[in-house]
Short mmCIF file of C-alpha atoms and ligand atoms in Angstrom, two decimals:
data_model
loop_
_atom_site.label_atom_id
_atom_site.label_comp_id
_atom_site.label_asym_id
_atom_site.label_seq_id
_atom_site.Cartn_x
_atom_site.Cartn_y
_atom_site.Cartn_z
CA MET A 1 0.12 -0.09 -0.13
CA ALA A 2 1.22 3.47 -0.81
CA ASP A 3 1.93 5.92 2.10
CA ILE A 4 1.53 9.81 2.31
CA VAL A 5 4.93 10.67 3.63
CA TYR A 6 5.58 14.40 3.41
CA ALA A 7 3.35 17.45 1.99
CA PHE A 8 4.27 21.23 1.88
CA GLY A 9 2.13 24.27 1.02
CA CYS A 10 3.66 27.09 -0.66
CA SER A 11 2.54 30.53 -1.69
CA HIS A 12 3.70 31.44 -5.37
CA GLY A 13 3.63 34.77 -7.01
CA PRO A 14 5.59 37.45 -8.71
CA LEU A 15 6.60 39.22 -5.76
CA LEU A 16 8.64 35.93 -4.30
CA VAL A 17 10.79 36.46 -7.59
CA THR A 18 10.74 40.05 -8.43
CA PRO A 19 13.33 42.44 -6.73
CA PRO A 20 11.58 44.55 -4.05
CA ASN A 21 12.50 48.03 -5.89
CA GLU A 22 10.48 46.55 -8.87
CA TRP A 23 7.34 45.71 -7.11
CA ASP A 24 5.63 48.50 -8.91
CA LEU A 25 5.39 46.40 -12.02
CA ARG A 26 2.76 44.86 -10.15
CA ALA A 27 1.36 47.59 -8.01
CA ASN A 28 0.76 49.56 -11.43
CA VAL A 29 -1.26 46.65 -12.83
CA ASP A 30 -3.29 47.03 -9.58
CA ARG A 31 -3.94 50.69 -10.26
CA LYS A 32 -5.38 50.05 -13.52
CA ASN A 33 -7.98 47.03 -12.31
CA PRO A 34 -11.43 48.04 -11.69
CA ALA A 35 -12.31 45.12 -9.78
CA LEU A 36 -9.83 44.30 -6.88
CA TRP A 37 -11.55 41.87 -4.71
CA TYR A 38 -11.62 42.45 -0.85
CA ARG A 39 -13.75 40.31 1.43
CA ASP A 40 -17.47 40.55 0.04
CA ARG A 41 -16.84 42.80 -3.09
CA THR A 42 -14.85 44.45 -5.44
CA TYR A 43 -13.39 47.86 -5.54
CA ASN A 44 -11.23 50.09 -8.01
CA PHE A 45 -7.55 50.95 -6.55
CA ALA A 46 -8.61 54.54 -5.37
CA GLU A 47 -12.02 53.08 -3.64
CA LEU A 48 -9.60 50.38 -2.05
CA ALA A 49 -7.12 52.99 -0.67
CA GLU A 50 -9.98 54.94 1.09
CA LEU A 51 -11.40 52.12 2.47
CA ARG A 52 -8.35 50.88 4.24
CA LYS A 53 -6.55 54.17 4.87
CA ALA A 54 -6.36 53.85 8.32
CA ASP A 55 -4.12 50.54 8.01
CA HIS A 56 -1.61 52.95 6.59
CA PHE A 57 -0.05 50.63 4.20
CA GLU A 58 2.24 53.04 3.01
CA GLN A 59 4.48 52.48 5.99
CA GLN A 60 4.78 48.82 4.77
CA ASN A 61 5.48 49.50 1.24
CA THR A 62 8.63 51.32 1.79
CA LEU A 63 12.12 49.59 0.12
CA ASP A 64 13.19 48.72 3.26
CA VAL A 65 10.15 46.68 4.47
CA ARG A 66 9.70 45.43 0.93
CA THR A 67 13.48 43.88 1.10
CA GLU A 68 12.70 42.62 4.55
CA ARG A 69 9.80 40.72 3.57
CA PHE A 70 11.26 39.62 0.37
CA ASN A 71 14.24 38.14 2.16
CA ARG A 72 12.10 36.45 4.78
CA CYS A 73 10.35 34.56 1.96
CA GLN A 74 13.36 33.41 0.27
CA VAL A 75 14.58 32.07 3.23
CA GLN A 76 11.33 29.84 3.66
CA LEU A 77 11.56 28.75 -0.12
CA ASP A 78 14.87 27.88 0.44
CA GLU A 79 13.94 25.89 3.44
CA LEU A 80 11.02 24.15 1.65
CA ALA A 81 13.48 23.27 -1.26
CA ARG A 82 15.99 21.87 1.35
CA ARG A 83 13.14 19.75 3.08
CA SER A 84 11.45 18.60 -0.14
CA GLN A 85 14.88 17.77 -1.85
CA SER A 86 16.00 15.54 1.38
CA GLN A 87 12.92 13.66 1.52
CA LYS A 88 12.49 10.38 -0.36
CA PHE A 89 9.24 10.07 -2.29
CA ASP A 90 8.52 8.50 -5.37
CA VAL A 91 5.51 10.52 -6.59
CA LEU A 92 4.24 13.88 -6.03
CA VAL A 93 0.67 15.23 -6.02
CA ILE A 94 0.11 18.99 -6.67
CA VAL A 95 -3.07 20.79 -6.12
CA GLY A 96 -3.03 23.84 -7.97
CA ASP A 97 -5.53 25.96 -9.72
CA ASP A 98 -6.17 26.35 -13.45
CA GLN A 99 -5.80 30.00 -14.62
CA HIS A 100 -6.71 29.78 -18.30
CA GLU A 101 -3.57 27.95 -18.64
CA TRP A 102 -5.17 24.08 -19.79
CA PHE A 103 -8.76 24.93 -19.56
CA PHE A 104 -10.74 28.20 -20.82
CA SER A 105 -14.20 29.67 -20.54
CA ASP A 106 -15.60 27.28 -23.23
CA THR A 107 -14.99 24.69 -20.52
CA GLN A 108 -13.89 24.94 -17.28
CA PRO A 109 -14.05 22.00 -15.14
CA THR A 110 -14.51 22.24 -11.20
CA PHE A 111 -12.13 19.40 -10.35
CA ALA A 112 -9.98 17.76 -12.68
CA ILE A 113 -7.35 14.88 -12.55
CA PHE A 114 -4.60 14.36 -15.24
CA HIS A 115 -3.95 10.77 -16.20
CA GLY A 116 -1.97 10.72 -19.16
CA GLN A 117 1.22 9.41 -19.40
CA GLN A 118 3.50 12.71 -18.78
CA VAL A 119 3.39 16.50 -18.26
CA TYR A 120 5.36 19.01 -20.40
CA ASN A 121 6.43 21.66 -18.64
CA ARG A 122 7.34 23.61 -21.98
CA ALA A 123 9.17 26.63 -22.97
CA LEU A 124 7.24 29.76 -23.63
CA THR A 125 6.62 31.16 -27.07
CA ALA A 126 7.62 34.52 -27.58
CA LYS A 127 3.80 35.67 -27.83
CA GLU A 128 3.19 34.10 -24.35
CA GLN A 129 6.38 36.12 -22.93
CA GLU A 130 5.05 39.43 -24.12
CA GLU A 131 1.54 38.86 -22.72
CA ILE A 132 3.22 37.92 -19.19
CA ILE A 133 5.51 41.14 -19.26
CA ALA A 134 2.29 43.06 -20.11
CA ARG A 135 1.19 41.99 -16.70
CA GLY A 136 4.30 42.81 -14.92
CA GLY A 137 5.74 39.15 -14.75
CA GLN A 138 9.03 39.63 -16.57
CA TYR A 139 10.71 37.93 -13.45
CA SER A 140 8.28 35.36 -12.56
CA MET A 141 7.79 33.91 -16.06
CA LYS A 142 11.64 32.81 -15.62
CA VAL A 143 10.84 30.63 -12.53
CA TYR A 144 7.34 29.19 -13.75
CA HIS A 145 8.47 28.39 -17.20
CA PRO A 146 11.86 26.42 -18.12
CA PRO A 147 14.02 27.70 -20.68
CA LYS A 148 13.93 24.36 -22.44
CA ASP A 149 11.25 21.75 -22.43
CA GLU A 150 11.00 19.63 -19.13
CA ILE A 151 8.84 16.39 -19.08
CA TYR A 152 7.42 15.04 -15.43
CA PRO A 153 6.02 11.58 -16.23
CA THR A 154 2.75 10.60 -14.55
CA PRO A 155 2.02 7.51 -12.59
CA VAL A 156 -1.20 6.88 -14.53
CA SER A 157 -2.52 4.15 -12.13
CA LEU A 158 -2.52 6.37 -9.14
CA ALA A 159 -4.07 9.26 -11.13
CA GLU A 160 -6.86 6.59 -12.35
CA SER A 161 -7.47 5.14 -8.98
CA MET A 162 -8.04 8.80 -7.68
CA ILE A 163 -10.22 9.34 -10.56
CA GLY A 164 -12.18 6.05 -9.87
CA ARG A 165 -12.53 6.62 -6.02
CA ALA A 166 -13.67 10.22 -6.63
CA MET A 167 -16.58 8.86 -8.96
CA ASP A 168 -17.65 6.30 -6.19
CA GLU A 169 -17.68 8.69 -3.77
CA GLY A 170 -19.74 11.19 -5.51
CA PHE A 171 -17.37 13.58 -7.00
CA ASP A 172 -18.06 13.74 -11.06
CA VAL A 173 -14.27 14.88 -11.56
CA THR A 174 -13.13 15.57 -15.15
CA ALA A 175 -10.56 13.11 -16.43
CA CYS A 176 -7.76 14.75 -18.45
CA GLY A 177 -6.37 11.95 -20.46
CA GLU A 178 -3.96 14.21 -22.67
CA GLN A 179 -2.34 17.65 -22.10
CA PRO A 180 -4.68 20.22 -23.90
CA LYS A 181 -3.60 21.72 -27.25
CA ASP A 182 -4.37 24.66 -29.36
CA GLY A 183 -3.87 22.87 -32.83
CA GLU A 184 -0.59 21.33 -32.80
CA ASN A 185 0.98 23.03 -29.70
CA MET A 186 0.48 21.94 -26.54
CA ARG A 187 -0.93 24.32 -23.62
CA LYS A 188 1.65 25.64 -21.33
CA LEU A 189 1.58 24.04 -17.98
CA GLY A 190 0.01 25.91 -15.19
CA HIS A 191 2.03 28.55 -13.15
CA ALA A 192 0.97 26.53 -9.85
CA TYR A 193 2.65 23.38 -11.02
CA GLY A 194 6.04 25.25 -12.82
CA PHE A 195 6.71 27.10 -9.80
CA VAL A 196 6.86 24.00 -7.42
CA TYR A 197 9.26 22.23 -9.85
CA ARG A 198 11.37 24.93 -10.69
CA ARG A 199 11.63 26.92 -7.51
CA ILE A 200 11.35 23.97 -4.92
CA LEU A 201 12.33 20.82 -6.71
CA ASP A 202 15.03 22.20 -8.63
CA SER A 203 13.64 21.03 -11.95
CA LYS A 204 14.00 17.23 -10.87
CA PRO A 205 11.43 15.04 -13.12
CA ILE A 206 9.86 13.53 -10.20
CA PRO A 207 6.37 11.76 -11.25
CA LEU A 208 3.70 14.13 -11.13
CA VAL A 209 -0.14 13.98 -10.50
CA PRO A 210 -1.59 17.36 -11.55
CA ILE A 211 -4.83 18.11 -9.23
CA LEU A 212 -6.53 21.30 -11.32
CA ILE A 213 -9.23 22.92 -9.17
CA ASN A 214 -11.32 25.69 -10.59
CA THR A 215 -10.70 27.98 -7.49
CA PHE A 216 -10.53 31.23 -9.62
CA PHE A 217 -13.58 31.31 -12.06
CA PRO A 218 -17.18 31.83 -11.59
CA PRO A 219 -19.83 30.36 -11.58
CA ASN A 220 -18.77 26.65 -10.99
CA GLN A 221 -16.08 26.96 -7.98
CA PRO A 222 -16.35 24.33 -5.35
CA THR A 223 -17.17 25.39 -1.73
CA PRO A 224 -14.23 25.16 0.94
CA LYS A 225 -16.47 22.26 2.42
CA ARG A 226 -16.56 20.39 -0.98
CA CYS A 227 -12.81 21.07 -1.54
CA PHE A 228 -11.95 19.50 1.94
CA GLU A 229 -14.27 16.45 1.20
CA PHE A 230 -12.73 15.93 -2.45
CA GLY A 231 -9.02 15.89 -0.85
CA ARG A 232 -10.34 13.36 1.36
CA SER A 233 -11.59 11.12 -1.26
CA LEU A 234 -7.96 11.86 -2.81
CA GLY A 235 -6.34 10.89 0.25
CA ARG A 236 -8.18 7.44 0.42
CA ALA A 237 -7.31 6.68 -3.06
CA ILE A 238 -3.52 7.29 -2.40
CA LYS A 239 -3.68 4.95 0.44
CA ALA A 240 -5.35 2.29 -1.24
CA TRP A 241 -3.09 2.57 -4.25
CA ASP A 242 -1.26 -0.72 -4.59
CA PRO A 243 2.43 -0.21 -5.23
CA ASP A 244 4.40 0.50 -2.16
CA LYS A 245 5.32 3.71 -2.96
CA ARG A 246 6.01 6.96 -0.89
CA VAL A 247 3.51 9.90 -1.81
CA ALA A 248 4.16 13.64 -1.20
CA VAL A 249 1.71 16.10 -1.68
CA ALA A 250 2.03 19.88 -2.45
CA ALA A 251 -0.46 22.89 -2.21
CA SER A 252 0.45 25.59 -4.28
CA GLY A 253 -0.83 29.40 -4.17
CA GLY A 254 -2.71 31.52 -1.85
CA VAL A 255 -2.88 32.74 0.60
CA SER A 256 -5.01 36.33 0.35
CA HIS A 257 -4.03 38.21 -2.78
CA PHE A 258 -4.17 40.53 -4.76
CA VAL A 259 -5.61 42.30 -1.78
CA VAL A 260 -3.73 41.47 1.50
CA ASP A 261 -6.17 40.33 4.33
CA GLU A 262 -4.09 39.38 7.22
CA ASP A 263 -7.09 38.62 9.32
CA PHE A 264 -8.22 36.05 6.66
CA ASP A 265 -4.93 34.63 6.27
CA ASN A 266 -4.41 34.05 10.02
CA ARG A 267 -7.98 32.76 10.58
CA ILE A 268 -7.45 29.92 7.82
CA LEU A 269 -3.84 29.13 9.15
CA THR A 270 -4.47 28.84 12.52
CA ALA A 271 -7.74 26.51 11.91
CA MET A 272 -5.33 24.43 9.81
CA LEU A 273 -2.62 23.99 12.53
CA LYS A 274 -5.68 23.19 15.02
CA ASN A 275 -7.47 20.66 12.48
CA ASP A 276 -10.32 23.03 13.07
CA TRP A 277 -12.19 21.78 9.86
CA GLU A 278 -15.49 23.33 10.81
CA THR A 279 -13.92 27.08 10.83
CA ILE A 280 -12.44 26.24 7.05
CA CYS A 281 -15.63 24.77 5.73
CA LYS A 282 -18.07 27.54 6.97
CA GLU A 283 -15.84 30.29 5.55
CA PRO A 284 -18.01 32.04 2.93
CA GLN A 285 -17.37 31.48 -0.68
CA PHE A 286 -17.00 35.49 -1.38
CA MET A 287 -13.73 35.33 0.77
CA PHE A 288 -12.35 33.03 -1.80
CA GLN A 289 -12.36 35.28 -4.90
CA SER A 290 -9.37 36.09 -7.41
CA GLY A 291 -6.08 35.11 -6.22
CA THR A 292 -7.24 34.57 -2.55
CA SER A 293 -9.27 31.49 -4.12
CA GLU A 294 -5.96 29.73 -4.57
CA THR A 295 -6.24 29.00 -0.58
CA LYS A 296 -8.59 26.54 -1.87
CA ASN A 297 -5.83 24.56 -3.00
CA TRP A 298 -4.60 24.30 0.66
CA ILE A 299 -8.03 22.95 2.02
CA VAL A 300 -8.02 20.29 -0.52
CA MET A 301 -4.83 19.22 0.70
CA ALA A 302 -5.65 19.36 4.04
CA GLY A 303 -8.32 16.94 3.24
CA ILE A 304 -5.91 14.47 1.73
CA LEU A 305 -3.94 14.66 4.84
CA ALA A 306 -6.68 14.38 7.13
CA GLU A 307 -6.32 10.71 7.87
CA THR A 308 -2.79 10.74 8.14
CA LYS A 309 -0.72 11.39 11.22
CA LEU A 310 1.49 14.00 9.39
CA LYS A 311 2.00 17.25 11.46
CA MET A 312 1.79 20.65 10.23
CA GLU A 313 4.66 23.26 10.92
CA LEU A 314 3.99 26.60 9.68
CA LEU A 315 7.43 27.96 8.72
CA ASP A 316 6.42 31.65 8.18
CA TYR A 317 3.55 33.97 6.87
CA VAL A 318 4.77 37.00 5.62
CA PRO A 319 2.34 39.72 4.20
CA CYS A 320 3.93 41.60 1.28
CA TYR A 321 2.55 44.85 0.51
CA ARG A 322 3.17 46.33 -2.85
CA SER A 323 0.93 49.58 -2.55
CA GLU A 324 -0.77 52.10 -0.16
CA ALA A 325 -4.08 50.38 -0.88
CA GLY A 326 -2.82 47.07 0.76
CA THR A 327 -2.69 45.21 -2.63
CA GLY A 328 0.00 42.52 -2.80
CA SER A 329 0.21 38.95 -1.41
CA GLY A 330 0.15 37.01 1.98
CA MET A 331 2.57 34.55 1.57
CA ALA A 332 2.50 31.27 3.66
CA PHE A 333 5.08 28.32 3.86
CA ALA A 334 4.33 24.77 5.67
CA THR A 335 5.22 21.57 5.76
CA TRP A 336 3.49 18.42 6.99
CA GLN A 337 5.99 15.78 8.42
FE1 FE2 B 1 -1.53 31.52 -8.78
#
């Protein structure tokens, strides 16, 4: 029987790979965003700055503070890399969200599992690079995507066991048997997966099962409770998988962004440390919109781990502010051992 031996949760995002003096590349995108999600509604930048002015985020948006936060994040990314590379596991299950990378608005599955032979993390085309640079992502694209194609094999029997178990347990999961293409061209691997391989795993071609959750796009985002229960089903499928393999799990993304909400982040992370699933599951859907929705990847992973004895260690939580309106990213780094 397979064993779940290790897990980690890791934020990703441009602020983790962009020098602090260049964070305005992303802040300038925020300034033009007419719909920044904060709690139960959206605001434009000026409205958000007015709403949150008593918090004085300008004091946390100086180069000194940005640099201190950036460095704290690098310490934890290095630590996650060190821990993850020293663990012995045969397979990595990554819970991520698809942000119009494999799936688009023509068909957007709520839950999808890839069960093809291998995943291509291919180099970006010139056109894709241009689009990412226009969104202030010139630094991040080099970390998410390799200069030359990388291939990660997929343990098909595990992926299919997970799909079968999910179907038996009431989750009508989408089975993705081939990496989607546009004509002859393979669609690029999602940022949630590339970041883990490139920044944490040093691009080692460890066998991968990508779990793709539609956290981001209405109208079919799963509820937090549904995410947790789906994770539990995945966890049972991993444990019932026949070969005597060691399996690791990762959640990629989150916590709050593009508007930082420290109250939300602390509430969720504290509940996870206490295995307090009730608090997590009753968190309203509106709290999980835009980038913050990626926190659901952590909830699915918490479900996977719920029936194991692994214990969470929160390495750090670092709120990274890039503007006076409190835009930026809440960064969290944790392991389960
Ligand atoms: Fe993301």
